Amino acid sequence: MPETAHIAVPIALDKEFDYSVPAGLKIKKGMRVLVDFNGRKRVGLVVDLSARSKFKNLKPVIEALDSEPSLSKEHMQFALSLSRMYPYPKAEFLFMMLPSYLRKAKKISLSQNLPQAGEKEKTAPQKNLFIKADSFLERYRLWKPVVEEKLKTGSALVCFPQLSYLEAARQVLEKDFASHLKVIHSQIKEKDFFNTWRQSRVNSLILGTRVSIFHYPYDLGLIVVEEENSPYYFQEEKPYHNLLDVAFLLARFKDSALILSSDFPSLSAYKLIRDKEMILRDNSSPGKNIKVIGASEYSKKKVVSPVLIELLRKNIQAKKSSVVLWNKKGFGRFIRCSACGHIFKCSHCSGFLRLSLKSSEGVCPYCQKKEALPKICPHCKKGYLKNSGWGIERIEGILRKEFPEAKINTWESRGPESKIILSTSKILSFLYGKETFDSGYVLDTDHFLARADYEAAFDTFLYLKKLCFFFKEELCVFTGNGQYYLFKYLNKDWKEFYEAEMGFREKLNLPPFGIIVKITLRAKDKNNLLKQAQYLYNKLEEKKYQVYGPLEEEPFKLRDKFRYSLVIKAPRSFALRKAIKEDLKKLRVSAQMAVSLK
DNA sequence: AGCACGCCGACT
DNA sequence: GTCGGCGTGCTC
């Protein structure tokens, strides 16, 4: 007769706590219980039961919150594996698998019982598949038969990177799978989420965002990750994780088929394809050529260049539609004194204030705080304040003046009659294939490339290639760096760029070859923070890690706290990952373990 | 992660 | 004097 329950509580502690089980209280593994933890009532999860405990004076379990287990033994093993992969405790992952409704001390009665987790039949491990095709509709056509097949005996889960994308896809899938379809994402209200969760434990087709992977059905037979290359699959909050890591792990746990699907693979996925660990089914088209307009043809200083004006004029005359792409919202980007050139900064962050056209106040892009602005510059006491910098609305204004007769719209206000449409990269969150335009003009390619990290070139490649699908005639990109290696590969077979990128990543031991661990330190006192960052740098170097930094984070100051980061570069090894985790724990820092697959 | 305890500096 | 900052340690 078990008298001790080993209980996980949702705190950042890699530990379970023992509680005594009062006589008569029915408790099973996987049940939620109410316990007194450190003087407060908390929901805990029974991870194990035994006759005795190493500890004396155990507190008793207050009550059982479930009549049957909420989580299975498999969930426990899954959470354990996740906690080994990431520097976060098992308990945190376990609680992620519970709908938030069950993370609270809600008693669940017998009538609300879940369908029990039957042992899933063991099947042969399946080869993972990568489906490469231009549009969602085309890819869906390719993976739909697999979903149909799997629903005969079990469930399928399809993940989407963003809600807008999920909603668009749902409209398509509803026609084919109405009776099986369930939608899971974090915007759903707690009670509705719980109800959907209960109803989707078996024989369901779940469409979900990143969180849905933690709410997989018991009889899962297929995982599809749509738009596999999306950065949204990496959660930049605790517990940091990458959906692709989790999907691979889950597929192995469940012997499920795994399909990654997108227009272009991420580099991690490409490595798996190259290493023959995944099969590539390439149904993509060679794609149209992207026209590169270099510095010799337009002045770098001019955002709206004469070349662009001429191209747009030609399109208007031919009654064709053009999309002008500029990835910065609003009208201006900063506020500057007309006389001395002083730029107004947020008093809590290192960001430039932006002029709010509605309230004529300065707004910080990082903390969103508003600040009243003086009429005259307080520095030189002469100049007036000027709304400067290029946001997409300023470009819109210039084009309106240039083409008063043409119908010019923002992406939101576009219609079939629009001749010039101004858009940020949000055009990409709409399903390609439903709407196309004649020509596109990317004015800020250099801003994408200027990002000071190793992924800038690859991300820019994906951005331009994705954009390309929206245009029937041409996509033109303006750049002052026409010699940059990215442009050499833009119109060649996609694999050539991938191979070039892989070569340089391998040489420098960057992902997907090595792993990168980023540690961000924050404090109000800049000098003290720098000292601490340098101290940590030395400590890590003593432990023979390859460390870089301290580097200033962007923004350097956020909500009154300065931020420095250290980066550890290490070979892709499970043991090393664990060692880093342990060392960081000893040094009392929590880190972000970034980018990995498998 | 919270939260309590305890040691130092600054200030109604 | 004491209020409150945050370093340290503990949770069955």
Coordinates of C-alpha atoms (C1' of nucleotides) in Angstrom, one line a residue:
Chain A
M1 CA 0.0 0.0 0.0
P2 CA 1.7 3.2 -1.1
E3 CA 2.0 5.8 1.6
T4 CA 4.1 8.3 -0.2
A5 CA 3.4 10.4 -3.3
H6 CA 6.2 11.9 -5.3
I7 CA 4.8 15.2 -6.5
A8 CA 5.9 17.7 -9.2
V9 CA 5.1 21.3 -8.6
P10 CA 5.2 23.9 -11.4
I11 CA 8.3 25.8 -10.3
A12 CA 11.7 26.1 -11.8
L13 CA 13.1 23.4 -9.7
D14 CA 14.4 20.1 -11.0
K15 CA 13.0 18.2 -8.0
E16 CA 10.0 16.4 -6.8
F17 CA 8.5 16.6 -3.3
D18 CA 7.2 13.8 -1.1
Y19 CA 3.9 14.0 0.5
S20 CA 2.1 11.4 2.6
V21 CA -1.1 9.9 1.3
P22 CA -3.9 10.0 3.9
A23 CA -5.7 6.7 4.4
G24 CA -8.7 6.4 2.1
L25 CA -7.5 8.9 -0.4
K26 CA -7.5 7.3 -3.9
I27 CA -4.4 8.5 -5.7
K28 CA -2.9 7.3 -8.9
K29 CA 0.1 8.4 -11.0
G30 CA -0.8 11.3 -13.3
M31 CA -3.5 12.7 -11.0
R32 CA -3.6 16.3 -10.0
V33 CA -3.6 16.9 -6.2
L34 CA -3.8 19.9 -3.9
V35 CA -0.8 20.2 -1.6
D36 CA 0.7 22.7 0.9
F37 CA 3.9 23.8 -0.7
N38 CA 6.1 26.2 1.3
G39 CA 3.1 27.5 3.1
R40 CA 0.9 28.0 0.0
K41 CA -1.7 25.8 -1.5
R42 CA -0.5 24.5 -4.9
V43 CA -1.6 22.1 -7.6
G44 CA 0.8 19.2 -7.9
L45 CA 1.1 16.2 -10.2
V46 CA 1.6 12.8 -8.8
V47 CA 4.7 11.5 -10.6
D48 CA 5.3 8.3 -8.6
L49 CA 4.0 6.4 -5.6
S50 CA 6.0 4.4 -3.1
A51 CA 5.8 2.8 0.3
R52 CA 8.3 5.0 2.0
S53 CA 10.2 8.3 1.7
K54 CA 13.7 9.5 2.5
F55 CA 12.1 12.5 4.3
K56 CA 10.4 12.5 7.6
N57 CA 7.6 14.7 8.7
L58 CA 5.8 14.6 5.4
K59 CA 2.9 16.9 4.9
P60 CA -0.2 15.2 3.7
V61 CA -1.8 15.6 0.3
I62 CA -4.8 17.9 1.0
E63 CA -7.1 16.4 -1.6
A64 CA -7.2 14.7 -5.0
L65 CA -8.4 17.0 -7.8
D66 CA -8.9 14.2 -10.4
S67 CA -10.9 11.0 -10.2
E68 CA -8.8 9.6 -13.0
P69 CA -5.3 10.6 -14.1
S70 CA -5.0 13.8 -16.2
L71 CA -1.6 12.8 -17.6
S72 CA -0.3 9.4 -18.6
K73 CA 3.0 7.6 -17.9
E74 CA 4.0 8.5 -21.5
H75 CA 3.5 12.2 -20.7
M76 CA 5.9 11.8 -17.8
Q77 CA 8.5 10.2 -20.0
F78 CA 8.0 12.8 -22.7
A79 CA 8.4 15.6 -20.1
L80 CA 11.5 14.0 -18.8
S81 CA 13.1 13.8 -22.3
L82 CA 12.2 17.5 -22.9
S83 CA 13.8 18.5 -19.6
R84 CA 17.0 16.7 -20.7
M85 CA 16.9 18.5 -24.0
Y86 CA 16.3 21.9 -22.6
P87 CA 17.6 23.6 -19.4
Y88 CA 14.1 23.6 -17.8
P89 CA 12.7 21.2 -15.2
K90 CA 10.4 18.3 -16.0
A91 CA 7.6 19.8 -13.9
E92 CA 7.4 22.8 -16.2
F93 CA 6.9 20.7 -19.2
L94 CA 4.4 18.5 -17.4
F95 CA 2.3 21.4 -16.6
M96 CA 2.5 22.7 -20.1
M97 CA 0.7 19.5 -21.1
L98 CA -2.2 20.4 -19.0
P99 CA -4.8 22.9 -20.2
S100 CA -4.5 26.0 -18.1
Y101 CA -7.9 25.2 -16.6
L102 CA -6.4 22.1 -15.0
R103 CA -3.4 24.0 -13.7
K104 CA -5.8 25.6 -11.3
A105 CA -7.3 23.8 -8.3
K106 CA -10.4 22.8 -10.2
K107 CA -11.9 19.5 -9.2
I108 CA -12.9 17.3 -12.1
S109 CA -15.8 15.0 -11.4
L110 CA -16.3 11.5 -12.7
S111 CA -18.7 12.5 -15.4
Q112 CA -16.0 14.7 -17.0
N113 CA -13.6 11.7 -17.3
L114 CA -11.4 11.6 -20.2
P115 CA -11.2 8.7 -22.6
Q116 CA -8.5 6.5 -21.3
A117 CA -5.2 6.2 -22.9
G118 CA -5.2 2.8 -24.5
E119 CA -1.8 1.3 -25.4
K120 CA -1.1 2.5 -28.9
E121 CA -0.3 -0.4 -31.2
K122 CA 3.4 -0.5 -31.9
T123 CA 4.1 0.1 -35.5
A124 CA 7.4 0.2 -37.4
P125 CA 9.3 3.4 -37.1
Q126 CA 8.5 5.6 -40.1
K127 CA 10.8 7.6 -42.3
N128 CA 10.2 11.3 -41.8
L129 CA 9.1 13.2 -44.9
F130 CA 9.8 16.7 -46.2
I131 CA 7.3 18.1 -48.6
K132 CA 8.6 21.0 -50.6
A133 CA 6.1 22.9 -52.7
D134 CA 5.4 26.5 -53.4
S135 CA 2.0 27.0 -51.9
F136 CA 0.0 25.7 -48.9
L137 CA -2.7 24.5 -51.2
E138 CA -0.2 22.4 -53.2
R139 CA 1.4 21.0 -50.1
Y140 CA -2.0 20.2 -48.6
R141 CA -2.9 18.3 -51.7
L142 CA 0.2 16.2 -51.0
W143 CA -0.2 15.5 -47.3
K144 CA -4.0 15.2 -47.2
P145 CA -4.1 11.5 -48.2
V146 CA -1.8 10.7 -45.3
V147 CA -4.2 12.5 -42.9
E148 CA -7.1 10.5 -44.4
E149 CA -5.2 7.3 -43.9
K150 CA -4.2 8.0 -40.3
L151 CA -7.7 9.1 -39.3
K152 CA -8.9 5.6 -40.0
T153 CA -7.1 4.3 -36.9
G154 CA -6.1 7.3 -34.9
S155 CA -5.4 11.0 -34.8
A156 CA -3.3 13.6 -36.7
L157 CA -1.9 16.9 -35.6
V158 CA -1.1 19.8 -38.0
C159 CA 1.0 22.7 -36.6
F160 CA 0.9 26.2 -38.0
P161 CA 3.3 29.0 -37.1
Q162 CA 0.8 31.8 -36.6
L163 CA -2.9 32.1 -35.9
S164 CA -3.6 34.0 -39.2
Y165 CA -2.1 31.1 -41.2
L166 CA -4.0 28.6 -39.1
E167 CA -7.3 30.3 -39.6
A168 CA -6.8 30.5 -43.4
A169 CA -5.9 26.8 -43.5
R170 CA -8.8 25.9 -41.3
Q171 CA -11.2 27.2 -44.0
V172 CA -9.6 24.9 -46.5
L173 CA -9.5 21.8 -44.2
E174 CA -13.0 22.2 -42.8
K175 CA -14.5 21.2 -46.2
D176 CA -12.7 17.9 -46.1
F177 CA -12.5 16.9 -42.4
A178 CA -15.4 18.7 -40.6
S179 CA -16.2 15.8 -38.3
H180 CA -12.6 15.3 -37.0
L181 CA -11.4 18.9 -36.9
K182 CA -10.4 20.5 -33.6
V183 CA -8.5 23.7 -33.2
I184 CA -6.1 24.3 -30.4
H185 CA -4.1 27.6 -29.8
S186 CA -3.3 29.8 -26.9
Q187 CA -5.9 32.5 -27.7
I188 CA -8.8 30.2 -27.0
K189 CA -10.6 31.0 -23.7
E190 CA -9.7 28.7 -20.8
K191 CA -12.9 26.8 -20.5
D192 CA -13.3 26.4 -24.3
F193 CA -9.7 25.2 -24.5
F194 CA -10.4 22.6 -21.8
N195 CA -13.5 21.4 -23.6
T196 CA -11.7 21.1 -27.0
W197 CA -8.9 19.4 -25.2
R198 CA -11.3 16.8 -23.7
Q199 CA -13.0 16.2 -27.0
S200 CA -9.8 15.8 -29.0
R201 CA -8.1 13.0 -27.0
V202 CA -8.8 10.3 -29.6
N203 CA -9.5 10.1 -33.3
S204 CA -9.2 13.8 -34.0
L205 CA -7.5 16.1 -36.5
I206 CA -6.0 18.9 -34.4
L207 CA -5.0 22.1 -36.1
G208 CA -2.9 24.1 -33.8
T209 CA -0.2 26.6 -33.2
R210 CA 3.0 25.8 -31.2
V211 CA 1.3 25.0 -28.0
S212 CA -0.8 22.2 -29.6
I213 CA 2.1 19.8 -29.7
F214 CA 1.9 19.6 -25.9
H215 CA -1.8 18.6 -26.2
Y216 CA -1.4 15.7 -28.6
P217 CA -4.1 13.0 -28.7
Y218 CA -3.4 9.6 -27.2
D219 CA -3.6 7.8 -30.6
L220 CA -1.5 10.2 -32.5
G221 CA -0.4 8.7 -35.8
L222 CA 0.8 11.7 -37.8
I223 CA 2.4 15.1 -37.1
V224 CA 2.5 17.7 -39.9
V225 CA 4.5 20.9 -39.4
E226 CA 3.3 23.4 -41.9
E227 CA 5.6 26.3 -42.8
E228 CA 8.4 24.4 -41.2
N229 CA 11.0 27.2 -41.8
S230 CA 9.0 29.8 -39.7
P231 CA 10.9 31.5 -36.8
Y232 CA 7.7 31.4 -34.8
Y233 CA 8.3 27.8 -34.0
F234 CA 11.0 28.9 -31.6
Q235 CA 9.5 30.0 -28.3
E236 CA 11.5 32.9 -26.9
E237 CA 10.0 32.7 -23.5
K238 CA 10.5 30.2 -20.7
P239 CA 10.6 27.4 -21.2
Y240 CA 12.5 28.1 -24.4
H241 CA 11.9 25.4 -27.0
N242 CA 11.7 24.7 -30.6
L243 CA 8.6 23.1 -31.9
L244 CA 10.7 21.0 -34.4
D245 CA 12.7 19.5 -31.5
V246 CA 9.5 18.6 -29.7
A247 CA 7.8 17.3 -32.9
F248 CA 10.8 14.9 -33.6
L249 CA 10.8 13.7 -30.0
L250 CA 7.0 13.2 -30.0
A251 CA 7.1 11.3 -33.3
R252 CA 9.6 8.9 -31.9
F253 CA 7.6 8.4 -28.7
K254 CA 4.5 7.7 -30.7
D255 CA 6.0 6.0 -33.7
S256 CA 4.1 8.6 -35.6
A257 CA 4.8 9.7 -39.1
L258 CA 6.3 13.1 -39.3
I259 CA 5.9 15.4 -42.2
L260 CA 7.6 18.8 -42.5
S261 CA 6.1 20.9 -45.1
S262 CA 7.1 24.3 -46.6
D263 CA 8.3 26.2 -49.6
F264 CA 11.9 25.9 -48.6
P265 CA 13.4 23.8 -45.8
S266 CA 15.1 25.3 -42.8
L267 CA 18.8 24.6 -42.8
S268 CA 18.3 22.1 -39.9
A269 CA 15.8 20.2 -42.0
Y270 CA 18.1 20.4 -45.1
K271 CA 20.9 18.8 -43.1
L272 CA 18.6 15.9 -42.3
I273 CA 17.6 15.6 -45.9
R274 CA 21.3 15.6 -46.9
D275 CA 22.2 13.1 -44.2
K276 CA 19.4 10.8 -45.6
E277 CA 17.5 11.0 -42.3
M278 CA 14.5 12.5 -44.1
I279 CA 13.1 12.0 -47.5
L280 CA 12.6 15.0 -49.7
R281 CA 9.6 15.2 -51.9
D282 CA 10.2 18.2 -54.1
N283 CA 7.2 19.4 -56.0
S284 CA 8.3 23.0 -56.2
S285 CA 8.7 25.0 -59.3
P286 CA 12.0 26.5 -60.3
G287 CA 10.6 29.9 -59.5
K288 CA 10.7 33.2 -61.3
N289 CA 13.9 35.2 -61.5
I290 CA 14.3 37.9 -59.0
K291 CA 15.6 41.1 -60.5
V292 CA 18.4 42.8 -58.5
I293 CA 18.6 46.5 -58.9
G294 CA 22.0 47.5 -57.6
A295 CA 23.6 50.8 -56.5
S296 CA 24.7 51.8 -59.9
E297 CA 21.1 52.2 -61.0
Y298 CA 19.7 54.1 -58.1
S299 CA 21.0 56.3 -55.3
K300 CA 21.3 54.6 -51.9
K301 CA 20.2 57.8 -50.2
K302 CA 16.8 57.8 -52.0
V303 CA 14.3 55.3 -50.6
V304 CA 11.9 56.2 -53.4
S305 CA 14.3 56.2 -56.3
P306 CA 13.6 57.5 -59.9
V307 CA 14.1 53.9 -61.1
L308 CA 11.2 52.8 -58.8
I309 CA 9.0 55.7 -60.0
E310 CA 9.6 54.7 -63.6
L311 CA 8.8 51.0 -63.0
L312 CA 5.6 52.0 -61.2
R313 CA 4.6 54.4 -63.9
K314 CA 5.0 51.7 -66.5
N315 CA 2.8 49.3 -64.6
I316 CA 0.1 51.9 -64.0
Q317 CA 0.0 52.7 -67.7
A318 CA -0.3 48.9 -68.5
K319 CA -3.1 48.7 -65.9
K320 CA -1.0 46.3 -63.8
S321 CA -0.8 46.0 -60.0
S322 CA 2.4 46.7 -58.0
V323 CA 3.2 46.0 -54.4
V324 CA 5.9 48.1 -52.7
L325 CA 7.5 46.4 -49.8
W326 CA 9.0 48.2 -46.8
N327 CA 9.1 46.4 -43.5
K328 CA 8.7 49.4 -41.2
K329 CA 5.3 50.5 -40.0
G330 CA 4.1 54.0 -39.3
F331 CA 5.1 57.3 -40.8
G332 CA 8.4 58.4 -39.2
R333 CA 10.9 56.3 -37.2
F334 CA 12.4 58.9 -34.9
I335 CA 12.0 62.5 -33.8
R336 CA 14.9 64.9 -34.5
C337 CA 15.7 68.5 -33.8
S338 CA 15.7 70.6 -37.0
A339 CA 18.7 72.7 -35.8
C340 CA 21.1 70.5 -33.8
G341 CA 20.0 67.1 -35.0
H342 CA 19.4 65.8 -31.5
I343 CA 17.3 62.6 -31.5
F344 CA 14.8 62.0 -28.7
K345 CA 15.2 58.8 -26.8
C346 CA 12.9 56.9 -24.4
S347 CA 13.9 57.6 -20.8
H348 CA 13.5 53.9 -19.9
C349 CA 15.0 52.3 -23.1
S350 CA 17.7 52.9 -25.6
G351 CA 15.1 53.1 -28.4
F352 CA 14.2 56.3 -30.3
L353 CA 10.8 57.8 -29.6
R354 CA 8.4 57.7 -32.5
L355 CA 5.9 60.5 -33.1
S356 CA 2.3 59.4 -32.5
L357 CA 0.3 61.3 -35.2
K358 CA -2.8 61.0 -33.0
S359 CA -1.6 62.4 -29.7
S360 CA 1.6 64.3 -30.9
E361 CA 3.5 62.4 -28.1
G362 CA 6.6 60.4 -28.4
V363 CA 6.1 56.6 -28.2
C364 CA 8.8 54.1 -27.3
P365 CA 8.7 51.1 -29.8
Y366 CA 10.1 48.8 -27.0
C367 CA 8.2 49.6 -23.9
Q368 CA 5.2 51.5 -25.5
K369 CA 5.4 54.3 -23.0
K370 CA 4.3 57.7 -24.1
E371 CA 6.3 60.9 -23.4
A372 CA 5.2 64.5 -23.8
L373 CA 7.4 66.4 -26.2
P374 CA 8.6 70.0 -25.9
K375 CA 7.8 72.5 -28.7
I376 CA 11.4 73.6 -29.0
C377 CA 14.5 71.4 -28.7
P378 CA 15.7 71.5 -25.0
H379 CA 19.3 71.0 -26.2
C380 CA 20.0 73.9 -28.5
K381 CA 16.8 75.8 -27.6
K382 CA 16.5 76.8 -31.3
G383 CA 15.2 74.0 -33.5
Y384 CA 11.7 72.6 -33.7
L385 CA 11.1 68.8 -33.6
K386 CA 10.8 67.0 -36.9
N387 CA 9.3 63.6 -37.6
S388 CA 12.1 61.8 -39.4
G389 CA 13.0 58.5 -40.8
W390 CA 11.2 56.2 -43.2
G391 CA 8.1 54.3 -42.2
I392 CA 5.8 52.8 -44.9
E393 CA 3.3 55.7 -44.6
R394 CA 5.9 58.3 -45.6
I395 CA 6.5 56.2 -48.8
E396 CA 2.8 56.1 -49.4
G397 CA 2.6 59.9 -49.2
I398 CA 5.3 60.3 -51.7
L399 CA 3.8 57.9 -54.1
R400 CA 0.4 59.6 -53.8
K401 CA 2.0 62.9 -54.8
E402 CA 3.8 61.2 -57.7
F403 CA 0.7 59.4 -59.0
P404 CA -2.4 61.4 -58.0
E405 CA -4.5 59.6 -60.5
A406 CA -3.7 56.0 -59.4
K407 CA -5.5 54.0 -56.7
I408 CA -2.9 53.6 -54.0
N409 CA -3.7 51.5 -50.9
T410 CA -2.2 50.0 -47.8
W411 CA -2.3 46.2 -47.5
E412 CA -5.3 46.5 -45.2
S413 CA -7.3 48.7 -47.5
R414 CA -6.4 47.0 -50.8
G415 CA -9.1 46.1 -53.3
P416 CA -9.3 44.6 -56.7
E417 CA -8.9 48.1 -58.2
S418 CA -5.7 48.9 -56.3
K419 CA -2.8 49.8 -58.6
I420 CA -0.1 50.3 -55.9
I421 CA -0.3 48.5 -52.6
L422 CA 2.1 49.2 -49.8
S423 CA 2.9 46.3 -47.5
T424 CA 5.2 45.2 -44.8
S425 CA 6.2 41.5 -44.6
K426 CA 2.8 40.7 -43.2
I427 CA 1.8 39.9 -46.8
L428 CA 3.5 36.6 -46.1
S429 CA 1.0 35.6 -43.4
F430 CA -1.7 35.3 -46.1
L431 CA -2.0 32.1 -48.1
Y432 CA -0.2 32.4 -51.3
G433 CA -2.4 31.2 -54.2
K434 CA -5.5 32.9 -53.0
E435 CA -4.4 36.3 -54.2
T436 CA -1.6 37.3 -56.6
F437 CA -0.3 40.6 -58.0
D438 CA 1.7 41.6 -61.1
S439 CA 4.9 43.0 -59.7
G440 CA 6.7 43.5 -56.4
Y441 CA 9.4 45.9 -55.3
V442 CA 11.4 45.4 -52.2
L443 CA 13.0 48.6 -51.1
D444 CA 14.7 47.6 -47.9
T445 CA 16.6 44.4 -48.7
D446 CA 19.7 46.1 -47.1
H447 CA 17.9 46.5 -43.8
F448 CA 17.3 42.7 -43.7
L449 CA 21.0 42.0 -44.5
A450 CA 22.3 44.6 -42.0
R451 CA 21.1 42.4 -39.1
A452 CA 24.3 41.5 -37.2
D453 CA 23.8 37.8 -36.9
Y454 CA 24.7 34.7 -38.9
E455 CA 21.1 34.1 -40.0
A456 CA 20.6 37.4 -41.8
A457 CA 21.5 36.1 -45.3
F458 CA 19.5 32.9 -45.0
D459 CA 16.4 34.7 -43.6
T460 CA 16.7 37.3 -46.4
F461 CA 16.8 34.5 -48.9
L462 CA 13.7 32.9 -47.5
Y463 CA 11.9 36.3 -47.4
L464 CA 12.6 37.1 -51.0
K465 CA 11.8 33.6 -52.3
K466 CA 8.5 33.6 -50.4
L467 CA 7.6 37.0 -51.7
C468 CA 8.4 35.8 -55.2
F469 CA 5.4 33.5 -55.2
F470 CA 3.0 36.4 -54.9
F471 CA 3.9 37.9 -58.3
K472 CA 2.9 36.9 -61.8
E473 CA 5.4 39.1 -63.6
E474 CA 8.4 40.2 -61.6
L475 CA 10.0 40.8 -58.2
C476 CA 12.6 43.5 -58.0
V477 CA 14.9 44.1 -55.1
F478 CA 16.9 47.3 -54.5
T479 CA 20.2 47.0 -52.8
G480 CA 23.5 48.9 -52.4
N481 CA 25.3 45.5 -51.8
G482 CA 24.8 43.9 -55.1
Q483 CA 28.1 42.0 -54.7
Y484 CA 26.9 40.2 -51.5
Y485 CA 27.0 36.4 -51.9
L486 CA 23.3 36.0 -51.4
F487 CA 22.6 37.8 -54.7
K488 CA 24.9 35.4 -56.6
Y489 CA 22.6 32.5 -55.7
L490 CA 19.2 34.1 -55.8
N491 CA 18.3 32.9 -59.3
K492 CA 20.1 29.6 -59.2
D493 CA 18.8 26.2 -58.1
W494 CA 17.9 26.6 -54.4
K495 CA 20.3 23.8 -53.4
E496 CA 23.3 25.8 -54.5
F497 CA 22.6 28.6 -52.0
Y498 CA 21.9 25.9 -49.3
E499 CA 25.2 24.2 -50.0
A500 CA 27.1 27.5 -49.8
E501 CA 25.4 28.4 -46.6
M502 CA 26.0 24.9 -45.1
G503 CA 29.7 25.2 -46.1
F504 CA 30.1 28.3 -44.1
R505 CA 28.1 27.2 -41.2
E506 CA 30.1 24.0 -40.9
K507 CA 33.4 25.8 -41.1
L508 CA 32.3 28.1 -38.3
N509 CA 30.5 25.4 -36.3
L510 CA 27.3 27.3 -36.4
P511 CA 23.8 25.7 -36.4
P512 CA 22.8 23.2 -37.7
F513 CA 26.3 21.9 -37.1
G514 CA 27.1 23.3 -33.7
I515 CA 24.8 24.7 -31.0
I516 CA 24.5 28.3 -29.8
V517 CA 23.6 29.1 -26.2
K518 CA 22.8 32.7 -25.5
I519 CA 22.8 34.1 -22.0
T520 CA 21.3 37.5 -21.4
L521 CA 22.2 39.4 -18.3
R522 CA 20.1 42.4 -17.2
A523 CA 20.6 45.0 -14.5
K524 CA 20.0 48.7 -13.8
D525 CA 23.6 49.5 -13.1
K526 CA 25.5 49.3 -16.4
N527 CA 29.0 49.2 -15.0
N528 CA 28.2 46.6 -12.5
L529 CA 26.4 44.5 -15.1
L530 CA 29.4 44.7 -17.4
K531 CA 31.7 43.5 -14.6
Q532 CA 29.4 40.6 -13.9
A533 CA 29.2 39.7 -17.6
Q534 CA 33.0 39.7 -17.8
Y535 CA 33.2 37.6 -14.6
L536 CA 30.8 35.1 -16.1
Y537 CA 32.8 35.2 -19.4
N538 CA 35.9 34.3 -17.5
K539 CA 34.2 31.5 -15.5
L540 CA 32.9 30.0 -18.7
E541 CA 36.3 30.3 -20.4
E542 CA 37.9 28.5 -17.5
K543 CA 35.5 25.7 -18.1
K544 CA 36.9 25.5 -21.7
Y545 CA 33.8 26.8 -23.4
Q546 CA 34.1 28.8 -26.6
V547 CA 32.6 32.1 -25.4
Y548 CA 31.8 35.4 -27.1
G549 CA 30.9 38.7 -25.6
P550 CA 29.8 40.5 -23.6
L551 CA 27.7 41.9 -26.5
E552 CA 25.1 44.7 -26.2
E553 CA 21.6 43.3 -26.8
E554 CA 19.2 45.2 -29.0
P555 CA 17.8 47.3 -27.4
F556 CA 20.7 47.8 -25.0
K557 CA 18.5 49.3 -22.4
L558 CA 15.0 48.0 -21.9
R559 CA 12.6 49.2 -19.2
D560 CA 15.5 50.8 -17.2
K561 CA 17.6 47.7 -17.4
F562 CA 20.8 47.3 -19.4
R563 CA 21.3 44.0 -21.2
Y564 CA 24.5 42.2 -22.1
S565 CA 24.7 38.8 -23.6
L566 CA 27.2 36.0 -23.8
V567 CA 27.2 33.4 -26.5
I568 CA 28.6 29.9 -26.1
K569 CA 29.3 28.0 -29.3
A570 CA 29.6 24.2 -28.8
P571 CA 29.5 21.0 -30.8
R572 CA 26.2 19.4 -31.2
S573 CA 26.3 16.9 -28.4
F574 CA 23.8 15.7 -25.9
A575 CA 26.3 15.4 -23.2
L576 CA 27.7 18.8 -23.7
R577 CA 24.3 20.3 -23.6
K578 CA 23.7 18.8 -20.3
A579 CA 27.1 19.9 -19.0
I580 CA 26.4 23.5 -20.0
K581 CA 23.0 23.3 -18.3
E582 CA 24.7 22.0 -15.1
D583 CA 27.5 24.6 -15.2
L584 CA 25.0 27.5 -15.7
K585 CA 22.9 26.3 -12.8
K586 CA 26.0 26.4 -10.6
L587 CA 26.7 29.9 -11.7
R588 CA 23.1 30.8 -11.1
V589 CA 22.2 31.9 -14.5
S590 CA 19.3 30.9 -16.6
A591 CA 20.1 30.6 -20.3
Q592 CA 18.4 30.2 -23.5
M593 CA 19.4 27.2 -25.5
A594 CA 18.9 28.1 -29.0
V595 CA 18.5 26.5 -32.4
S596 CA 18.6 22.8 -32.7
L597 CA 16.9 19.9 -34.4
K598 CA 17.3 16.3 -33.2
Chain B
dA1 C1' 9.9 30.4 -9.0
dG2 C1' 8.4 32.7 -4.7
dC3 C1' 9.2 34.0 -0.2
dA4 C1' 11.6 34.8 4.3
dC5 C1' 15.5 36.1 6.6
dG6 C1' 19.3 39.1 7.3
dC7 C1' 22.8 42.4 6.5
dC8 C1' 24.0 47.2 5.1
dG9 C1' 23.1 52.1 3.3
dA10 C1' 20.1 56.7 3.3
dC11 C1' 16.9 59.4 5.3
dT12 C1' 11.1 60.8 6.6
Chain C
dG1 C1' 16.8 55.0 15.1
dT2 C1' 13.9 52.1 10.8
dC3 C1' 12.8 51.5 6.0
dG4 C1' 13.9 48.9 2.1
dG5 C1' 17.4 47.4 -1.3
dC6 C1' 18.9 42.5 -2.8
dG7 C1' 22.2 38.3 -1.7
dT8 C1' 21.3 33.6 0.2
dG9 C1' 18.8 29.7 1.2
dC10 C1' 14.7 26.7 1.4
dT11 C1' 10.6 24.4 -0.1
dC12 C1' 8.7 17.4 1.0

